[in-house]
XYZ file of C-alpha atoms in Angstrom:
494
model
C 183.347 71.613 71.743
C 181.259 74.090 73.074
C 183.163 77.017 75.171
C 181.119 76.501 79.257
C 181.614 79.324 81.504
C 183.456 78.792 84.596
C 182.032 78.831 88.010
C 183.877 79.300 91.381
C 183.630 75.275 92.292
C 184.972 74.895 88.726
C 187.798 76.979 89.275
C 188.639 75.511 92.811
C 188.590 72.339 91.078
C 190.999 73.208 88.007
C 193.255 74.942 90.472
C 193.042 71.620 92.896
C 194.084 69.559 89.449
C 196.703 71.677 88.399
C 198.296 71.781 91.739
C 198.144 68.284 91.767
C 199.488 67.796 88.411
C 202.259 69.659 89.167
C 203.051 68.418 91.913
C 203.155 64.716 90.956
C 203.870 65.218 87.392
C 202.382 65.413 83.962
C 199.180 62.958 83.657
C 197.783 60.864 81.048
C 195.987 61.992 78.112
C 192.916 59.852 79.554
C 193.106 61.196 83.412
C 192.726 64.500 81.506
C 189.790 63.635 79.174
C 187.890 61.735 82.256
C 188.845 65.015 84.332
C 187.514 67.129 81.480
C 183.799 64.876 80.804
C 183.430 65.575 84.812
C 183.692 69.750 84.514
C 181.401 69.335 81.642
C 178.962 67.029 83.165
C 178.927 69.180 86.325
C 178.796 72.641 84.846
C 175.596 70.837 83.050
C 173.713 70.085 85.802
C 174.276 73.294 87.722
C 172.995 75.474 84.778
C 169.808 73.228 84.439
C 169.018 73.514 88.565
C 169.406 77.234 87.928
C 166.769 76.998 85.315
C 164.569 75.143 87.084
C 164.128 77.129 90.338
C 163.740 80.546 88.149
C 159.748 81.151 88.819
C 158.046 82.151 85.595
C 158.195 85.205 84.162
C 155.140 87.725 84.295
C 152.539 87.361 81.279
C 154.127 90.002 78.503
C 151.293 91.836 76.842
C 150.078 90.830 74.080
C 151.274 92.424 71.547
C 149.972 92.169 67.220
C 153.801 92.394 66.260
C 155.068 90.033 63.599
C 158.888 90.128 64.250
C 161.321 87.452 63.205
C 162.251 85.076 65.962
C 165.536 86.516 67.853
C 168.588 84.288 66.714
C 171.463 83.038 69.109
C 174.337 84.656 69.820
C 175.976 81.412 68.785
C 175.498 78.111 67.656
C 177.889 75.731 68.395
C 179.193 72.764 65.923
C 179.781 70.087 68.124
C 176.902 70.331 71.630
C 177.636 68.998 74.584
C 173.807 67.663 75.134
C 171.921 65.318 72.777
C 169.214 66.255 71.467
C 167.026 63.140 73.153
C 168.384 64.223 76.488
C 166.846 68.033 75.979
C 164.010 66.174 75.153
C 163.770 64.627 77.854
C 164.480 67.121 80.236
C 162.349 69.731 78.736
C 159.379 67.279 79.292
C 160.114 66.740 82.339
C 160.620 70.173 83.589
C 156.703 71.012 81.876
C 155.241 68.007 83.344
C 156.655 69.117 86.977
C 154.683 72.647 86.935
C 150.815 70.767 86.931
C 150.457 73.581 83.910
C 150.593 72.064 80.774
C 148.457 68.876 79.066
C 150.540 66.293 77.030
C 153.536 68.549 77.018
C 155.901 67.092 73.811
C 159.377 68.331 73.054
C 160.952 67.475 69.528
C 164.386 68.666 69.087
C 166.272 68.528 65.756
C 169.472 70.217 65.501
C 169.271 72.085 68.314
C 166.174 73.242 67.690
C 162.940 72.375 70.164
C 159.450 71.965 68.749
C 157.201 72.193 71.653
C 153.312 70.659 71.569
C 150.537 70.536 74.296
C 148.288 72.598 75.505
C 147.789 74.730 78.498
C 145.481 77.210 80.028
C 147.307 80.792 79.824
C 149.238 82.797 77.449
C 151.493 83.382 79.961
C 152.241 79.673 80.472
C 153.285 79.315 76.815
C 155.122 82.198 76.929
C 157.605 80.689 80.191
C 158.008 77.470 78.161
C 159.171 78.831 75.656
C 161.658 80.887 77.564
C 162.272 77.746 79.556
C 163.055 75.930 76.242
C 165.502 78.736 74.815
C 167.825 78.905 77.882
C 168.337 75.337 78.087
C 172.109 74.315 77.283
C 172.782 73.686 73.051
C 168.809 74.752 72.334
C 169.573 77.005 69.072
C 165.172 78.091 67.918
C 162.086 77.137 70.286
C 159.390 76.524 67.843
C 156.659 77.255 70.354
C 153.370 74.667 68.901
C 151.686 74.808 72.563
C 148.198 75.600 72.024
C 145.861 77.187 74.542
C 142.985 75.843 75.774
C 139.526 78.065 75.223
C 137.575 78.207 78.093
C 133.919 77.268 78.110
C 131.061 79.626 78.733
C 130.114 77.457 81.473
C 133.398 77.508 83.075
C 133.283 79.133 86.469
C 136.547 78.370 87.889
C 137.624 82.080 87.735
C 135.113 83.142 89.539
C 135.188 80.029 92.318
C 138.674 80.990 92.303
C 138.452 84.602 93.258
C 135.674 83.955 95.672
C 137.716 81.788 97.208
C 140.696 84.530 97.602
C 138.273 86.611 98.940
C 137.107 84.536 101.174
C 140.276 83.972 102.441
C 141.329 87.383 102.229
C 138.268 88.373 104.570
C 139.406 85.225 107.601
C 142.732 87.045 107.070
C 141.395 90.283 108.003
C 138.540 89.650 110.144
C 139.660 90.869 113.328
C 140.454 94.452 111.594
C 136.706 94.050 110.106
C 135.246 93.555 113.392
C 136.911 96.655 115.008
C 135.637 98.375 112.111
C 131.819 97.213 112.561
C 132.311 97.922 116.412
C 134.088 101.270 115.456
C 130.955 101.730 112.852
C 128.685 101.786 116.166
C 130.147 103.706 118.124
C 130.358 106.352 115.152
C 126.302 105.930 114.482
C 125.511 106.278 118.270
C 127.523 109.237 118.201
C 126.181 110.853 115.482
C 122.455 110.299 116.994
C 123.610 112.120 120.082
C 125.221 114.618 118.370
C 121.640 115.716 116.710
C 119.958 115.355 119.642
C 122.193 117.423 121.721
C 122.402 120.127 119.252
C 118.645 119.903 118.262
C 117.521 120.751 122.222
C 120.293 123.514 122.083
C 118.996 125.116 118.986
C 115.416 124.533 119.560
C 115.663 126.800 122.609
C 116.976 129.759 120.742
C 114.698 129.305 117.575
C 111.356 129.282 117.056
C 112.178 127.494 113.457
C 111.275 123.620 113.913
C 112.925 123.394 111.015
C 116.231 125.124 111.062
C 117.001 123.467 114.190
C 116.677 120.234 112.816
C 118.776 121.325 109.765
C 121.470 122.990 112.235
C 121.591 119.797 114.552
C 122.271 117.488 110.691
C 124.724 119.958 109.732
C 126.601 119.607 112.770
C 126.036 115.675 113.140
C 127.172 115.167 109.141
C 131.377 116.211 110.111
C 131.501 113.668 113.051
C 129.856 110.949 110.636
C 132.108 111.289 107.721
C 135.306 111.201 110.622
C 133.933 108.074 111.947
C 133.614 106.867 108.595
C 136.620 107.637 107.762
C 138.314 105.975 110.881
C 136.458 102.811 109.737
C 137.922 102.205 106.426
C 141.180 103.647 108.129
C 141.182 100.620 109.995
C 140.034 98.411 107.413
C 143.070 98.843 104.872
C 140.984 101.169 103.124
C 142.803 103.970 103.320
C 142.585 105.148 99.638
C 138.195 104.467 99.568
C 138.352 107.007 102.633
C 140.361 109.434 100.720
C 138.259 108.945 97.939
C 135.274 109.208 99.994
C 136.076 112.310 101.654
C 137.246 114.172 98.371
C 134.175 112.876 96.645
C 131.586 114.523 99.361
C 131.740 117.941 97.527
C 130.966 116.574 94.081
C 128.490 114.275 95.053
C 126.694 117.289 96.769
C 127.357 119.417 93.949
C 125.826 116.338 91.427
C 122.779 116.096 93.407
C 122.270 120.034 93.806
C 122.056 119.972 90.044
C 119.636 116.420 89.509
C 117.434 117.924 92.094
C 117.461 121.579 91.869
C 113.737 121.788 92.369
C 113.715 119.844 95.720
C 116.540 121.750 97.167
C 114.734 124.956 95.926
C 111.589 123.886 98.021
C 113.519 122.908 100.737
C 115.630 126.202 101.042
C 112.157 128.144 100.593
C 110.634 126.155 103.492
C 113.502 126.912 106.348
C 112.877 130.590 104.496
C 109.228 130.443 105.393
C 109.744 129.038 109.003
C 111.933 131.599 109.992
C 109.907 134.547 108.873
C 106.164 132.987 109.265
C 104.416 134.899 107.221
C 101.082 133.025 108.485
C 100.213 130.517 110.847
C 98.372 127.350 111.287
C 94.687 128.049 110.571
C 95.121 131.771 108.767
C 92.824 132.463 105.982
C 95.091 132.783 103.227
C 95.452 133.657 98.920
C 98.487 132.153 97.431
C 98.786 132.029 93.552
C 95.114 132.570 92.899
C 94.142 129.687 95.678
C 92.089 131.031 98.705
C 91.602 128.847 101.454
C 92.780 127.765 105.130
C 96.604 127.185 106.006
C 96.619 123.135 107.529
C 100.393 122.463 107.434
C 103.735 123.096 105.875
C 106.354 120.918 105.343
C 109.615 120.916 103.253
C 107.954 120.476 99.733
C 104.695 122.331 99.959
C 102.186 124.269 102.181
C 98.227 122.507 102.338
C 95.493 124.415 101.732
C 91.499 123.922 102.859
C 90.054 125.427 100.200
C 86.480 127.205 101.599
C 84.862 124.523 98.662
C 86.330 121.963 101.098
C 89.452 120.575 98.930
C 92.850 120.278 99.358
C 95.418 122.463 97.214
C 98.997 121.775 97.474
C 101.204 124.667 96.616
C 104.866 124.401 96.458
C 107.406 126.534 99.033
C 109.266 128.197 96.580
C 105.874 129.367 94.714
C 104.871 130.610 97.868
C 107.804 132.644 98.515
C 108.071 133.722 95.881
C 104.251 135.132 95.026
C 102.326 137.665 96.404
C 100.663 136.160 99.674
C 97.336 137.559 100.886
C 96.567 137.261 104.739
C 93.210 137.705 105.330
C 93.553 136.497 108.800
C 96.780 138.523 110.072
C 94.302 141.509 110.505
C 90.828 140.358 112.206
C 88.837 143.270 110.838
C 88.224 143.525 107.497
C 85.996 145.555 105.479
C 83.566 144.999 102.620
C 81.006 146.611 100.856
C 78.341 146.904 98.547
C 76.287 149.538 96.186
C 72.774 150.063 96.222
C 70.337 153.127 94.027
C 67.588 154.864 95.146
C 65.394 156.970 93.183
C 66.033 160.557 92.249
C 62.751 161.723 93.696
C 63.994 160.140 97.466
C 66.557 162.188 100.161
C 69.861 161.127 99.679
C 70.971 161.828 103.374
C 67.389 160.266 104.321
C 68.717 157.132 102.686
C 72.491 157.815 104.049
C 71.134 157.711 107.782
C 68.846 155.110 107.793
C 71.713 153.064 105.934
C 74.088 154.053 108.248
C 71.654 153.282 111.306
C 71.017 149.640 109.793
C 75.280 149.001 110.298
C 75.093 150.395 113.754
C 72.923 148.008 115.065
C 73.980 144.917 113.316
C 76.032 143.317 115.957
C 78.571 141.478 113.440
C 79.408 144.655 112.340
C 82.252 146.549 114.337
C 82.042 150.278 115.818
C 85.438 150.802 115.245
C 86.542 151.487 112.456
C 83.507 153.282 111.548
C 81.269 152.331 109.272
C 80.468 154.982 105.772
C 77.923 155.639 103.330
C 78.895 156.974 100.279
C 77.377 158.463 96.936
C 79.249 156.898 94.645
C 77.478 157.937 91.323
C 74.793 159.157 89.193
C 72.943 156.199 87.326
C 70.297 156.265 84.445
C 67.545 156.248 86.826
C 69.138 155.881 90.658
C 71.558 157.684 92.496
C 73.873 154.812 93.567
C 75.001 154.507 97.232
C 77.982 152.749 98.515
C 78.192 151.179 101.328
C 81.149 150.373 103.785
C 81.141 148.536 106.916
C 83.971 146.253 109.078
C 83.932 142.728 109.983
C 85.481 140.763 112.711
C 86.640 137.436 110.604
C 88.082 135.671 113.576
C 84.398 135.372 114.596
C 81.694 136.173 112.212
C 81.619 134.501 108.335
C 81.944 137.410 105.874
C 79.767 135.939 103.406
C 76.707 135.654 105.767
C 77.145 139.156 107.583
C 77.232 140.469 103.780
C 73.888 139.372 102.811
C 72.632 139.770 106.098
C 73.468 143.699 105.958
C 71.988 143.911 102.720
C 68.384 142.056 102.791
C 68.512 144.438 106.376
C 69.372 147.610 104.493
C 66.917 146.568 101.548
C 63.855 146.353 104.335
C 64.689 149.614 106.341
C 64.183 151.389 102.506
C 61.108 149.803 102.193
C 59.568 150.896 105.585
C 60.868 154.354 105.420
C 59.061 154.724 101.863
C 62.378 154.979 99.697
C 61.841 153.907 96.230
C 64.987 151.774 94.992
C 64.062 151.755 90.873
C 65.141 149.787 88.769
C 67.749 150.125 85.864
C 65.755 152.397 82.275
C 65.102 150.346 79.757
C 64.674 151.923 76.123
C 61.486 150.114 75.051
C 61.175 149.545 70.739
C 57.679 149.299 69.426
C 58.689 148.518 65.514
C 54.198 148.870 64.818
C 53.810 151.379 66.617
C 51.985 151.792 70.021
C 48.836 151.191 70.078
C 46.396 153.677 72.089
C 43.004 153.065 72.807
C 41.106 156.286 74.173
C 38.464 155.897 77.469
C 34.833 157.182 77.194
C 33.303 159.030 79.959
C 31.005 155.831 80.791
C 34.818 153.568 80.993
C 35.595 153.095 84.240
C 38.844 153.728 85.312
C 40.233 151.063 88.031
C 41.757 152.658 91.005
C 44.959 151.984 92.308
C 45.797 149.000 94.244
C 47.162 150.543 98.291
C 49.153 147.879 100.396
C 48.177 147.975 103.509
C 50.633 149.075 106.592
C 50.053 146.322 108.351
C 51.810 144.375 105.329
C 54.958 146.683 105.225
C 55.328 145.707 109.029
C 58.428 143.355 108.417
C 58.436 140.079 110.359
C 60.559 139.502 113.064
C 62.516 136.963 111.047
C 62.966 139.596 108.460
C 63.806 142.162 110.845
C 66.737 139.349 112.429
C 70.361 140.120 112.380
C 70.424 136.780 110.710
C 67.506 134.565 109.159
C 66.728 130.747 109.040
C 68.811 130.942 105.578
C 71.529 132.728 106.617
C 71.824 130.492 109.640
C 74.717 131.171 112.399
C 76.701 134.308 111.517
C 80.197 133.097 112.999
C 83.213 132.379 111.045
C 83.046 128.959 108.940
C 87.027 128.363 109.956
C 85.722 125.651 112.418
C 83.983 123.976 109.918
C 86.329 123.610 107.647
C 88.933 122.674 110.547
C 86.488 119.972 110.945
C 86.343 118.855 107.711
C 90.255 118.573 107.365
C 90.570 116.686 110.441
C 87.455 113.810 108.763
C 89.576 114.231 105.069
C 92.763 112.123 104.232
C 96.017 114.435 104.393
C 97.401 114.058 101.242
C 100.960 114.235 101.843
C 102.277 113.113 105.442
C 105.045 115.203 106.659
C 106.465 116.939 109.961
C 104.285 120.354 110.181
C 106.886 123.078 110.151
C 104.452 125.355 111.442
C 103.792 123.568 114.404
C 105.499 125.232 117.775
């Protein structure tokens, strides 16, 4: 028979019997063998209970191993159970859990061949420890297939949607304070930039750096409100995570857009030291035209051709910019030759005289002419004379000064020759000699009256140079008609 270990109740119940015995004397040999089938019977039935109300074990991992089957401590000779009552109970026990199809249980000689099939490894895994700790089981032979899920099998995945949804009735009162707390953290934040945007913009004439102070100060109280909402939410590790991940997300994007950031950085650069205005005639990167706006990618030019040119901030900070408008006056000039035979300071005054009374051109700084060199055939002048930008178009005061310049030499009889040509004759030249009866033409005289200039001629400005002021308003016009190619906040703008 096979040794069963004692519980309390069976010792209480020996120690009852023996008491007993003694005290009314020896017993039978068949009160002690019915006594004896009643420990048995009742030790039984306590160790299967036990087995029963053990929940099943977690799912071991799977594991490629190919080791022999443990064997039993021991195996006794004579069992208490039969095998069609381990059968029996086994089959019972399988069909009780809702786990397994068709469970079978075969046992020969204490050893349990178990069929069926079931879902989970993990399920045929607790039968078979279920099999090998029931009483006078000496192998489990575990034959339980498992079942292969379809493709189309979304059970799984109804399954965990259903935990979730659960999960989220279970903690909807903690997501509501969240959303509420979420809110109240957004509304703050707004005021936050607002408030410190009106501070700031007092105390800065940067549009732009004010905005950028007021975010800067608004981005702390968002990530603590965000943090408070997953606080409150369960979340507590995502807000950790989120908080320690700020820096490397900034440090990620610094990197992906390096170009963007440089712009940026190059624009609050440009509004704080304004190195031009709105409207300021300007030469950035070999592109000359009128400043429109600036925002934080790129400054828009009016080119005088009438088209836009978009130039990057950083490319403007970092190349040479030329203002044309940050001084109103600015001086040009041009050369012009008169003969050798003609008074230089003849030609010098009457130049001179010609800049005076031109009323685009300004008194002060003075106006100069120069000799600037000795040509072939002329002795070349140079002439230099101021011009008020703001309010007079260089290009027109130019020509007017010179077609003006041009007809004072022509009344006042100075010759203005033209370049010497060398001449080849590869045949010679041929000369043809005049008799004494030839007659010899005379020379053709113009007339005074005819080097009397006009009074267009003798204009400030002609029908074709038209109105002498600056052409900024027109092309301020013609931006406001065009489509602005990039929209943007105007950084420029006070």
């Amino acid at each position: 028979m096979r040794r069963t270990e004692s519980t309390p109740t069976t010792h209480r119940f020996l120690g009852e019997l023996k008491k007993h015995s003694i005290m009314s004397g020896s017993l039978g040999w068949r009160s002690w063998y019915f006594l004896c089938v009643v420990v048995v019977v009742c030790q039984l039935s306590m160790s299967v209970a036990a087995a029963q109300d053990q929940p099943p074990p977690e799912a071991p991992p799977e594991s490629t191993d190919t080791k022999a089957p443990e064997t039993p401590e021991k195996v006794d000779v004579n069992p208490v159970a039969a095998d069609a009552e381990i059968e029996t109970r086994l089959v019972r026990i399988l069909e009780a859990t809702g786990w397994f199809k068709q469970p079978e249980a075969h046992v020969d000689e204490g050893v349990v061949f178990l069929s069926g099939q079931v879902d989970t490894e993990p399920h045929k895994e607790w039968a078979a420890k279920l099999a090998s700790k029931t009483q006078d089981v000496v192998a489990v032979v575990n034959r339980i297939e498992v079942r292969q899920k379809s493709m189309w099998d979304l059970s799984d995945a109804f399954g965990e949607l259903t935990a979730l949804g659960s999960k989220m009735v279970q903690n909807s009162p903690l997501i509501v304070v969240g959303i509420l707390f979420l809110i109240v953290t957004w509304w703050a934040t707004g005021w936050t930039t607002r408030l410190t945007a009106g501070l700031f913009q007092r105390r800065m004439k940067s549009l732009l750096l004010g905005n950028v102070v007021s975010r800067a100060v608004a981005i702390p109280v968002f990530l603590l409100g965000l943090y408070l909402v997953l606080k409150f939410s369960g979340l507590t590790r995502l807000a950790m995570t989120v908080l320690g991940g700020t820096g490397l997300v900034a440090l990620v994007i610094g990197f992906a857009f390096r170009d963007i950031a440089e712009n940026f950085l190059a624009s609050i650069l440009i509004s704080i030291q304004r190195p031009f205005v709105m409207g300021d005639l300007i030469e950035v990167a070999g592109y000359k035209g009128y400043l429109q706006s600036v925002n934080t990618r790129s400054a828009l030019l009016m080119t005088l051709e009438g088209n836009h040119v978009q130039i990057p901030n950083a490319t403007i900070y970092k190349e040479v910019i030329t203002n044309f408008s940050a001084n109103p006056n600015t001086r040009f000039d041009f050369q012009i030759g008169i003969g050798y035979a003609d008074t230089i300071s003849k030609a010098q005054a009457i130049a001179l005289k010609v800049l005076e009374d031109h009323p685009a051109v300004v008194a002060d700084p003075e106006s100069m002419v120069l000799v600037e060199s000795l040509g072939a055939s002329t002795v070349n002048l140079r002439v230099y004379f101021w011009v008020n930008t703001a309010e007079f178009s260089t290009f027109k005061v130019r020509s007017a000064v010179i077609r003006l310049t041009k007809l004072a030499f022509d009344q006042a009889g100075i010759s203005m020759p033209d370049e010497a040509r060398e001449i080849v004759f590869p045949e010679g030249v041929p000369v043809q000699m005049i008799s004494e009866h030839d007659q010899i033409p005379e020379p053709v005289v113009i007339p005074q009256e005819q080097l009397t200039p006009s009074r267009e001629e003798a204009a400030s400005a002609n029908e074709a140079e038209g109105d002498l002021t600056s052409e900024a308003n027109e092309i301020e016009q013609q931006a406001k008609q065009s489509r602005s190619p990039e929209s943007g906040q105007n950084l420029l703008e006070d």
